[in-house]
Amino acid sequence: MKTSKNSLGNMETNALMGMMLAVFSSSVIKVPHLDIGYPPAMVLAFQDVPLLSVWSQAKKYQFILNNVAPEGTAPTNVHTHGLHIVGSGDADNILREVSGGNCLDYTWDIPREHPGGTYWYHSHIHEGSLEQVNGGAYGLLIIEDNKYLNDDIPDWAANELLLQLGSNMEEHVMANGYPYEIFQIEANQWYRLRVSTVDPMAVPRDLTFTDACEVHKVASDGVWHSTVPGAFGDTFPMTGASRADFAIRCPFAGSNANILWHGKVVAVVNAELMAPNPYIMEIWNPERPDSMQGIAEAVVPEENKFSITIERESINYVSWAPFE
């Protein structure tokens, strides 16, 4: 298997985006700094894109974003897609930017109640993010399961497979930096498959599993479902910025299954020998933080109800114009 949960000190680098360890302050966690440079052409370059894993709740992380593009060119920044952290100051502030040859520091404070899950990071520079994400400026970001909220997380949830899928505007599809991924797994064993889909054009696409394996969607966009594992399925709609976790098991030794996205095979799952000690799948109802309680039965005063209209270029018919 080409992908695994790398330690922060064991990151690969490439011409588009790389990482190396840097200590920003002795009072915080050691975090890589990002070396980012974007080529002028829109080039797909996913291979060896860094995985930020695993980050913990109730800890503060600081790092430096180093734009290695030519001096004064290609302004950029980095955005944590889905994280429940501050969006101002030196945190997840998409209004900040750094041009080529310069650095920008970030502080990300992960709250104690933050849900564990699958997230991603990407460039979010206005009027430039489309080209930069199209060029591969993104990667997985995993927050570990929150044991403050749930001390009964099932064992199989730590038995992980990672699949970062990306497409560019020419519909060139890559899986973990390759034309397709190959997972060698034990038969009759439960795995947690974390999937992230990135499409700069934000076109919804189905993620499809062929019928050799049993698949349940257990988490969406970084949040466990209310009941795990939930219903069995083989086709799941994914947007251009979706994350989903799946419980997957291929029951028979020697069987194999394909995973398709954009109608193309993006992963092959080969079940080899039978698992000697398979995990038991039982119904689990994970707790969520108070900030994420369901609203289906909530009593909401009329003055607290409002509607939002979101279009491609505006919110409530107001376009992005920060300096007007």
mmCIF file of C-alpha atoms in Angstrom:
data_model
loop_
_atom_site.group_PDB
_atom_site.id
_atom_site.type_symbol
_atom_site.label_atom_id
_atom_site.label_comp_id
_atom_site.label_asym_id
_atom_site.label_seq_id
_atom_site.Cartn_x
_atom_site.Cartn_y
_atom_site.Cartn_z
ATOM 1 C CA MET A 1 0.000 0.000 0.000
ATOM 2 C CA LYS A 2 1.468 3.323 -1.015
ATOM 3 C CA THR A 3 -0.309 5.434 1.609
ATOM 4 C CA SER A 4 -0.105 5.284 5.369
ATOM 5 C CA LYS A 5 -0.329 7.613 8.322
ATOM 6 C CA ASN A 6 3.068 9.274 8.059
ATOM 7 C CA SER A 7 4.628 10.914 11.063
ATOM 8 C CA LEU A 8 5.124 14.663 10.839
ATOM 9 C CA GLY A 9 8.845 14.116 10.630
ATOM 10 C CA ASN A 10 8.722 11.827 7.603
ATOM 11 C CA MET A 11 7.221 13.937 4.815
ATOM 12 C CA GLU A 12 8.067 13.736 1.141
ATOM 13 C CA THR A 13 8.726 16.842 -0.962
ATOM 14 C CA ASN A 14 8.129 17.742 -4.569
ATOM 15 C CA ALA A 15 8.439 20.668 -6.953
ATOM 16 C CA LEU A 16 4.929 21.899 -6.296
ATOM 17 C CA MET A 17 4.466 21.548 -2.568
ATOM 18 C CA GLY A 18 6.755 20.146 0.099
ATOM 19 C CA MET A 19 7.362 20.041 3.822
ATOM 20 C CA MET A 20 10.179 19.847 6.300
ATOM 21 C CA LEU A 21 10.166 20.069 10.069
ATOM 22 C CA ALA A 22 10.488 23.449 11.715
ATOM 23 C CA VAL A 23 9.979 24.449 15.348
ATOM 24 C CA PHE A 24 8.195 27.795 15.425
ATOM 25 C CA SER A 25 8.075 28.023 19.205
ATOM 26 C CA SER A 26 9.271 25.758 21.981
ATOM 27 C CA SER A 27 5.867 26.021 23.661
ATOM 28 C CA VAL A 28 3.902 24.410 20.856
ATOM 29 C CA ILE A 29 3.796 21.241 18.799
ATOM 30 C CA LYS A 30 6.477 20.641 16.173
ATOM 31 C CA VAL A 31 4.826 21.165 12.823
ATOM 32 C CA PRO A 32 6.204 21.181 9.293
ATOM 33 C CA HIS A 33 6.522 24.402 7.392
ATOM 34 C CA LEU A 34 5.013 24.401 3.948
ATOM 35 C CA ASP A 35 7.202 25.166 0.958
ATOM 36 C CA ILE A 36 4.780 26.120 -1.785
ATOM 37 C CA GLY A 37 5.457 27.227 -5.333
ATOM 38 C CA TYR A 38 3.010 27.242 -8.192
ATOM 39 C CA PRO A 39 4.085 26.844 -11.813
ATOM 40 C CA PRO A 40 2.618 29.381 -14.267
ATOM 41 C CA ALA A 41 0.848 26.660 -16.231
ATOM 42 C CA MET A 42 -1.996 24.658 -14.759
ATOM 43 C CA VAL A 43 -0.193 21.372 -14.189
ATOM 44 C CA LEU A 44 -1.477 18.417 -12.225
ATOM 45 C CA ALA A 45 1.193 17.466 -9.701
ATOM 46 C CA PHE A 46 -0.278 15.396 -6.872
ATOM 47 C CA GLN A 47 2.560 12.972 -6.265
ATOM 48 C CA ASP A 48 3.921 13.038 -2.712
ATOM 49 C CA VAL A 49 1.633 15.892 -1.632
ATOM 50 C CA PRO A 50 2.078 16.171 2.152
ATOM 51 C CA LEU A 51 -0.314 14.533 4.580
ATOM 52 C CA LEU A 52 -0.870 16.503 7.772
ATOM 53 C CA SER A 53 -1.541 13.692 10.207
ATOM 54 C CA VAL A 54 -2.332 13.220 13.018
ATOM 55 C CA TRP A 55 -3.372 16.370 14.832
ATOM 56 C CA SER A 56 -4.858 16.266 18.316
ATOM 57 C CA GLN A 57 -7.545 18.168 20.161
ATOM 58 C CA ALA A 58 -6.691 20.689 22.901
ATOM 59 C CA LYS A 59 -3.342 21.512 21.291
ATOM 60 C CA LYS A 60 -1.955 24.492 19.430
ATOM 61 C CA TYR A 61 0.028 24.148 16.212
ATOM 62 C CA GLN A 62 2.216 26.755 14.590
ATOM 63 C CA PHE A 63 4.009 26.617 11.265
ATOM 64 C CA ILE A 64 5.499 28.819 8.562
ATOM 65 C CA LEU A 65 4.193 28.944 5.008
ATOM 66 C CA ASN A 66 7.154 29.507 2.688
ATOM 67 C CA ASN A 67 6.234 30.545 -0.849
ATOM 68 C CA VAL A 68 9.109 29.325 -3.020
ATOM 69 C CA ALA A 69 7.757 30.818 -6.241
ATOM 70 C CA PRO A 70 9.909 33.541 -7.878
ATOM 71 C CA GLU A 71 10.222 36.743 -5.843
ATOM 72 C CA GLY A 72 7.042 38.812 -5.788
ATOM 73 C CA THR A 73 4.961 36.391 -7.887
ATOM 74 C CA ALA A 74 2.147 33.906 -7.276
ATOM 75 C CA PRO A 75 0.564 35.146 -4.019
ATOM 76 C CA THR A 76 -0.949 32.299 -2.025
ATOM 77 C CA ASN A 77 -2.112 31.141 1.392
ATOM 78 C CA VAL A 78 -3.428 27.982 3.034
ATOM 79 C CA HIS A 79 -6.935 27.165 4.273
ATOM 80 C CA THR A 80 -8.034 24.274 6.491
ATOM 81 C CA HIS A 81 -11.205 23.014 4.858
ATOM 82 C CA GLY A 82 -13.698 21.901 7.486
ATOM 83 C CA LEU A 83 -11.744 22.569 10.677
ATOM 84 C CA HIS A 84 -13.614 24.325 13.478
ATOM 85 C CA ILE A 85 -10.953 26.908 14.253
ATOM 86 C CA VAL A 86 -10.613 30.692 14.302
ATOM 87 C CA GLY A 87 -10.797 32.333 10.873
ATOM 88 C CA SER A 88 -9.055 35.601 11.705
ATOM 89 C CA GLY A 89 -5.646 36.903 12.782
ATOM 90 C CA ASP A 90 -2.844 34.424 12.139
ATOM 91 C CA ALA A 91 -5.216 31.430 12.213
ATOM 92 C CA ASP A 92 -7.286 30.162 9.267
ATOM 93 C CA ASN A 93 -7.512 33.633 7.737
ATOM 94 C CA ILE A 94 -8.039 33.490 3.977
ATOM 95 C CA LEU A 95 -7.548 37.260 3.651
ATOM 96 C CA ARG A 96 -3.844 36.908 4.396
ATOM 97 C CA GLU A 97 -1.456 36.111 1.573
ATOM 98 C CA VAL A 98 2.221 35.711 0.877
ATOM 99 C CA SER A 99 4.022 36.321 -2.415
ATOM 100 C CA GLY A 100 6.927 34.360 -3.857
ATOM 101 C CA GLY A 101 10.170 34.531 -1.881
ATOM 102 C CA ASN A 102 8.399 35.339 1.403
ATOM 103 C CA CYS A 103 6.991 33.541 4.456
ATOM 104 C CA LEU A 104 3.796 33.691 6.483
ATOM 105 C CA ASP A 105 3.256 32.257 9.951
ATOM 106 C CA TYR A 106 0.101 30.447 11.070
ATOM 107 C CA THR A 107 -1.314 29.373 14.439
ATOM 108 C CA TRP A 108 -4.021 26.736 14.475
ATOM 109 C CA ASP A 109 -5.609 26.061 17.869
ATOM 110 C CA ILE A 110 -7.554 22.779 17.818
ATOM 111 C CA PRO A 111 -10.322 22.953 20.463
ATOM 112 C CA ARG A 112 -10.725 20.163 22.990
ATOM 113 C CA GLU A 113 -14.235 19.400 21.653
ATOM 114 C CA HIS A 114 -13.176 19.343 17.992
ATOM 115 C CA PRO A 115 -14.566 16.256 16.221
ATOM 116 C CA GLY A 116 -11.989 13.832 14.929
ATOM 117 C CA GLY A 117 -12.230 13.204 11.238
ATOM 118 C CA THR A 118 -10.988 13.524 7.674
ATOM 119 C CA TYR A 119 -10.329 17.075 6.478
ATOM 120 C CA TRP A 120 -8.171 18.722 3.848
ATOM 121 C CA TYR A 121 -6.169 21.882 3.250
ATOM 122 C CA HIS A 122 -5.729 23.907 0.092
ATOM 123 C CA SER A 123 -4.799 27.253 -1.372
ATOM 124 C CA HIS A 124 -7.553 29.840 -0.869
ATOM 125 C CA ILE A 125 -6.110 32.934 -2.484
ATOM 126 C CA HIS A 126 -8.934 34.886 -4.117
ATOM 127 C CA GLU A 127 -8.740 35.021 -7.903
ATOM 128 C CA GLY A 128 -5.935 32.449 -7.779
ATOM 129 C CA SER A 129 -7.172 29.395 -5.896
ATOM 130 C CA LEU A 130 -8.783 27.796 -8.953
ATOM 131 C CA GLU A 131 -5.486 27.686 -10.811
ATOM 132 C CA GLN A 132 -3.510 26.643 -7.747
ATOM 133 C CA VAL A 133 -5.871 23.869 -6.639
ATOM 134 C CA ASN A 134 -6.032 22.762 -10.264
ATOM 135 C CA GLY A 135 -2.247 22.457 -10.064
ATOM 136 C CA GLY A 136 -2.415 20.219 -6.994
ATOM 137 C CA ALA A 137 -2.126 22.696 -4.116
ATOM 138 C CA TYR A 138 -3.969 20.641 -1.518
ATOM 139 C CA GLY A 139 -3.645 17.609 0.731
ATOM 140 C CA LEU A 140 -5.263 15.535 3.458
ATOM 141 C CA LEU A 141 -5.437 16.792 7.043
ATOM 142 C CA ILE A 142 -6.545 14.291 9.683
ATOM 143 C CA ILE A 143 -7.684 15.115 13.208
ATOM 144 C CA GLU A 144 -7.463 12.099 15.475
ATOM 145 C CA ASP A 145 -10.674 10.630 16.892
ATOM 146 C CA ASN A 146 -11.822 12.594 19.913
ATOM 147 C CA LYS A 147 -11.561 10.439 23.033
ATOM 148 C CA TYR A 148 -12.796 13.337 25.153
ATOM 149 C CA LEU A 149 -16.175 12.893 23.432
ATOM 150 C CA ASN A 150 -16.079 9.148 22.827
ATOM 151 C CA ASP A 151 -14.084 6.722 24.943
ATOM 152 C CA ASP A 152 -15.624 3.747 23.144
ATOM 153 C CA ILE A 153 -14.301 4.257 19.605
ATOM 154 C CA PRO A 154 -14.344 0.845 17.884
ATOM 155 C CA ASP A 155 -10.991 -0.837 17.257
ATOM 156 C CA TRP A 156 -11.547 -1.152 13.518
ATOM 157 C CA ALA A 157 -11.635 2.652 13.205
ATOM 158 C CA ALA A 158 -7.847 2.721 13.613
ATOM 159 C CA ASN A 159 -7.340 0.172 10.816
ATOM 160 C CA GLU A 160 -7.038 2.787 8.083
ATOM 161 C CA LEU A 161 -6.686 3.180 4.338
ATOM 162 C CA LEU A 162 -6.249 6.651 2.816
ATOM 163 C CA LEU A 163 -7.433 7.722 -0.619
ATOM 164 C CA GLN A 164 -6.934 11.293 -1.869
ATOM 165 C CA LEU A 165 -8.675 11.714 -5.225
ATOM 166 C CA GLY A 166 -8.208 14.715 -7.457
ATOM 167 C CA SER A 167 -9.230 15.896 -10.888
ATOM 168 C CA ASN A 168 -8.128 18.910 -12.873
ATOM 169 C CA MET A 169 -10.079 20.947 -15.395
ATOM 170 C CA GLU A 170 -8.957 18.601 -18.140
ATOM 171 C CA GLU A 171 -10.493 15.753 -16.077
ATOM 172 C CA HIS A 172 -7.141 14.120 -15.491
ATOM 173 C CA VAL A 173 -7.836 11.970 -12.424
ATOM 174 C CA MET A 174 -5.225 10.915 -9.872
ATOM 175 C CA ALA A 175 -5.389 8.759 -6.731
ATOM 176 C CA ASN A 176 -2.746 9.367 -4.067
ATOM 177 C CA GLY A 177 -0.561 10.834 -6.786
ATOM 178 C CA TYR A 178 -0.898 7.882 -9.151
ATOM 179 C CA PRO A 179 -3.286 6.909 -11.957
ATOM 180 C CA TYR A 180 -4.838 4.488 -9.483
ATOM 181 C CA GLU A 181 -4.119 3.120 -6.003
ATOM 182 C CA ILE A 182 -3.726 -0.530 -5.010
ATOM 183 C CA PHE A 183 -4.759 -1.652 -1.530
ATOM 184 C CA GLN A 184 -3.607 -5.077 -0.315
ATOM 185 C CA ILE A 185 -5.856 -6.042 2.592
ATOM 186 C CA GLU A 186 -6.805 -9.050 4.681
ATOM 187 C CA ALA A 187 -9.998 -10.841 3.707
ATOM 188 C CA ASN A 188 -12.903 -10.721 6.178
ATOM 189 C CA GLN A 189 -11.329 -7.761 7.996
ATOM 190 C CA TRP A 190 -12.946 -4.367 8.585
ATOM 191 C CA TYR A 191 -11.067 -1.269 7.466
ATOM 192 C CA ARG A 192 -11.769 2.431 7.712
ATOM 193 C CA LEU A 193 -11.274 3.938 4.275
ATOM 194 C CA ARG A 194 -10.826 7.721 4.402
ATOM 195 C CA VAL A 195 -11.609 9.374 1.053
ATOM 196 C CA SER A 196 -11.171 12.986 -0.036
ATOM 197 C CA THR A 197 -12.327 14.190 -3.457
ATOM 198 C CA VAL A 198 -11.060 17.416 -5.012
ATOM 199 C CA ASP A 199 -12.390 18.862 -8.248
ATOM 200 C CA PRO A 200 -11.625 22.549 -9.034
ATOM 201 C CA MET A 201 -14.835 22.732 -11.078
ATOM 202 C CA ALA A 202 -16.873 21.438 -8.100
ATOM 203 C CA VAL A 203 -18.748 18.935 -10.240
ATOM 204 C CA PRO A 204 -20.618 16.262 -8.210
ATOM 205 C CA ARG A 205 -19.408 12.749 -9.057
ATOM 206 C CA ASP A 206 -20.369 9.300 -7.800
ATOM 207 C CA LEU A 207 -17.878 7.194 -5.885
ATOM 208 C CA THR A 208 -18.724 3.593 -6.761
ATOM 209 C CA PHE A 209 -17.577 0.272 -5.274
ATOM 210 C CA THR A 210 -17.932 -2.955 -7.230
ATOM 211 C CA ASP A 211 -19.711 -5.791 -5.450
ATOM 212 C CA ALA A 212 -16.860 -7.898 -4.026
ATOM 213 C CA CYS A 213 -16.808 -5.899 -0.779
ATOM 214 C CA GLU A 214 -19.309 -4.766 1.834
ATOM 215 C CA VAL A 215 -19.266 -0.964 2.199
ATOM 216 C CA HIS A 216 -20.943 1.356 4.708
ATOM 217 C CA LYS A 217 -20.530 5.132 4.792
ATOM 218 C CA VAL A 218 -19.776 6.008 8.415
ATOM 219 C CA ALA A 219 -18.693 9.666 8.368
ATOM 220 C CA SER A 220 -19.254 12.729 6.186
ATOM 221 C CA ASP A 221 -17.023 15.800 5.925
ATOM 222 C CA GLY A 222 -15.126 15.048 9.118
ATOM 223 C CA VAL A 223 -18.088 14.037 11.312
ATOM 224 C CA TRP A 224 -19.135 10.534 12.385
ATOM 225 C CA HIS A 225 -22.699 9.611 11.446
ATOM 226 C CA SER A 226 -25.199 9.350 14.288
ATOM 227 C CA THR A 227 -25.353 5.576 13.875
ATOM 228 C CA VAL A 228 -22.379 3.525 12.710
ATOM 229 C CA PRO A 229 -22.093 1.549 10.493
ATOM 230 C CA GLY A 230 -25.440 2.492 8.940
ATOM 231 C CA ALA A 231 -26.881 1.116 5.717
ATOM 232 C CA PHE A 232 -24.934 -0.886 3.142
ATOM 233 C CA GLY A 233 -24.346 0.805 -0.220
ATOM 234 C CA ASP A 234 -22.188 0.768 -3.341
ATOM 235 C CA THR A 235 -22.632 4.259 -4.855
ATOM 236 C CA PHE A 236 -22.092 7.504 -2.965
ATOM 237 C CA PRO A 237 -22.339 11.060 -4.372
ATOM 238 C CA MET A 238 -19.265 13.203 -3.717
ATOM 239 C CA THR A 239 -18.853 16.906 -4.446
ATOM 240 C CA GLY A 240 -15.689 18.689 -5.523
ATOM 241 C CA ALA A 241 -14.672 19.095 -1.877
ATOM 242 C CA SER A 242 -16.147 16.053 -0.118
ATOM 243 C CA ARG A 243 -14.642 13.828 2.521
ATOM 244 C CA ALA A 244 -16.164 10.535 3.534
ATOM 245 C CA ASP A 245 -15.124 7.633 5.731
ATOM 246 C CA PHE A 246 -16.263 4.121 4.856
ATOM 247 C CA ALA A 247 -16.269 0.855 6.756
ATOM 248 C CA ILE A 248 -15.209 -1.708 4.156
ATOM 249 C CA ARG A 249 -14.758 -5.480 4.304
ATOM 250 C CA CYS A 250 -14.076 -7.973 1.516
ATOM 251 C CA PRO A 251 -15.236 -11.308 2.970
ATOM 252 C CA PHE A 252 -13.516 -13.816 0.682
ATOM 253 C CA ALA A 253 -9.808 -14.512 0.224
ATOM 254 C CA GLY A 254 -8.674 -14.000 -3.352
ATOM 255 C CA SER A 255 -11.442 -11.515 -4.135
ATOM 256 C CA ASN A 256 -10.886 -8.029 -5.479
ATOM 257 C CA ALA A 257 -12.968 -4.907 -5.985
ATOM 258 C CA ASN A 258 -12.628 -1.678 -7.906
ATOM 259 C CA ILE A 259 -13.383 1.835 -6.702
ATOM 260 C CA LEU A 260 -14.504 4.238 -9.432
ATOM 261 C CA TRP A 261 -14.728 8.041 -9.536
ATOM 262 C CA HIS A 262 -15.398 10.130 -12.646
ATOM 263 C CA GLY A 263 -16.337 6.750 -14.111
ATOM 264 C CA LYS A 264 -12.688 5.700 -13.907
ATOM 265 C CA VAL A 265 -11.010 3.078 -11.739
ATOM 266 C CA VAL A 266 -9.137 4.992 -9.031
ATOM 267 C CA ALA A 267 -8.356 2.106 -6.676
ATOM 268 C CA VAL A 268 -8.133 -1.664 -6.692
ATOM 269 C CA VAL A 269 -8.772 -3.557 -3.447
ATOM 270 C CA ASN A 270 -7.167 -6.994 -3.289
ATOM 271 C CA ALA A 271 -8.237 -9.252 -0.425
ATOM 272 C CA GLU A 272 -5.504 -11.799 0.171
ATOM 273 C CA LEU A 273 -5.317 -14.220 3.122
ATOM 274 C CA MET A 274 -8.108 -14.441 5.658
ATOM 275 C CA ALA A 275 -7.649 -12.204 8.701
ATOM 276 C CA PRO A 276 -6.658 -14.318 11.727
ATOM 277 C CA ASN A 277 -8.324 -11.914 14.168
ATOM 278 C CA PRO A 278 -11.074 -9.951 12.413
ATOM 279 C CA TYR A 279 -12.596 -6.953 14.134
ATOM 280 C CA ILE A 280 -16.204 -7.216 15.256
ATOM 281 C CA MET A 281 -18.598 -4.679 13.753
ATOM 282 C CA GLU A 282 -21.223 -3.561 16.262
ATOM 283 C CA ILE A 283 -23.706 -0.719 16.258
ATOM 284 C CA TRP A 284 -22.096 2.440 17.647
ATOM 285 C CA ASN A 285 -23.713 5.803 18.377
ATOM 286 C CA PRO A 286 -20.933 8.374 18.696
ATOM 287 C CA GLU A 287 -21.388 11.543 20.711
ATOM 288 C CA ARG A 288 -20.987 14.948 19.088
ATOM 289 C CA PRO A 289 -19.847 18.233 20.659
ATOM 290 C CA ASP A 290 -22.521 20.653 21.885
ATOM 291 C CA SER A 291 -21.774 22.923 18.929
ATOM 292 C CA MET A 292 -22.871 20.186 16.509
ATOM 293 C CA GLN A 293 -26.096 18.936 18.018
ATOM 294 C CA GLY A 294 -28.911 18.061 15.622
ATOM 295 C CA ILE A 295 -31.553 20.693 14.892
ATOM 296 C CA ALA A 296 -34.318 18.418 13.633
ATOM 297 C CA GLU A 297 -36.123 18.593 16.983
ATOM 298 C CA ALA A 298 -34.748 21.946 18.121
ATOM 299 C CA VAL A 299 -37.097 24.798 19.042
ATOM 300 C CA VAL A 300 -35.774 27.865 17.211
ATOM 301 C CA PRO A 301 -37.278 31.321 17.833
ATOM 302 C CA GLU A 302 -38.542 33.029 14.691
ATOM 303 C CA GLU A 303 -36.055 35.886 15.118
ATOM 304 C CA ASN A 304 -33.214 33.364 14.872
ATOM 305 C CA LYS A 305 -34.384 31.927 11.563
ATOM 306 C CA PHE A 306 -32.974 33.233 8.300
ATOM 307 C CA SER A 307 -32.299 31.993 4.803
ATOM 308 C CA ILE A 308 -29.130 32.079 2.725
ATOM 309 C CA THR A 309 -28.942 32.041 -1.041
ATOM 310 C CA ILE A 310 -25.582 30.851 -2.339
ATOM 311 C CA GLU A 311 -24.600 31.210 -5.972
ATOM 312 C CA ARG A 312 -21.254 30.672 -7.678
ATOM 313 C CA GLU A 313 -20.300 34.360 -7.471
ATOM 314 C CA SER A 314 -22.321 35.637 -4.516
ATOM 315 C CA ILE A 315 -23.976 35.030 -1.160
ATOM 316 C CA ASN A 316 -27.439 36.567 -0.761
ATOM 317 C CA TYR A 317 -26.765 38.243 -4.112
ATOM 318 C CA VAL A 318 -23.729 40.113 -2.716
ATOM 319 C CA SER A 319 -20.518 39.423 -4.609
ATOM 320 C CA TRP A 320 -17.014 39.242 -3.120
ATOM 321 C CA ALA A 321 -15.687 42.801 -2.923
ATOM 322 C CA PRO A 322 -13.627 43.175 0.277
ATOM 323 C CA PHE A 323 -12.089 46.540 -0.599
ATOM 324 C CA GLU A 324 -15.171 48.427 -1.771
#
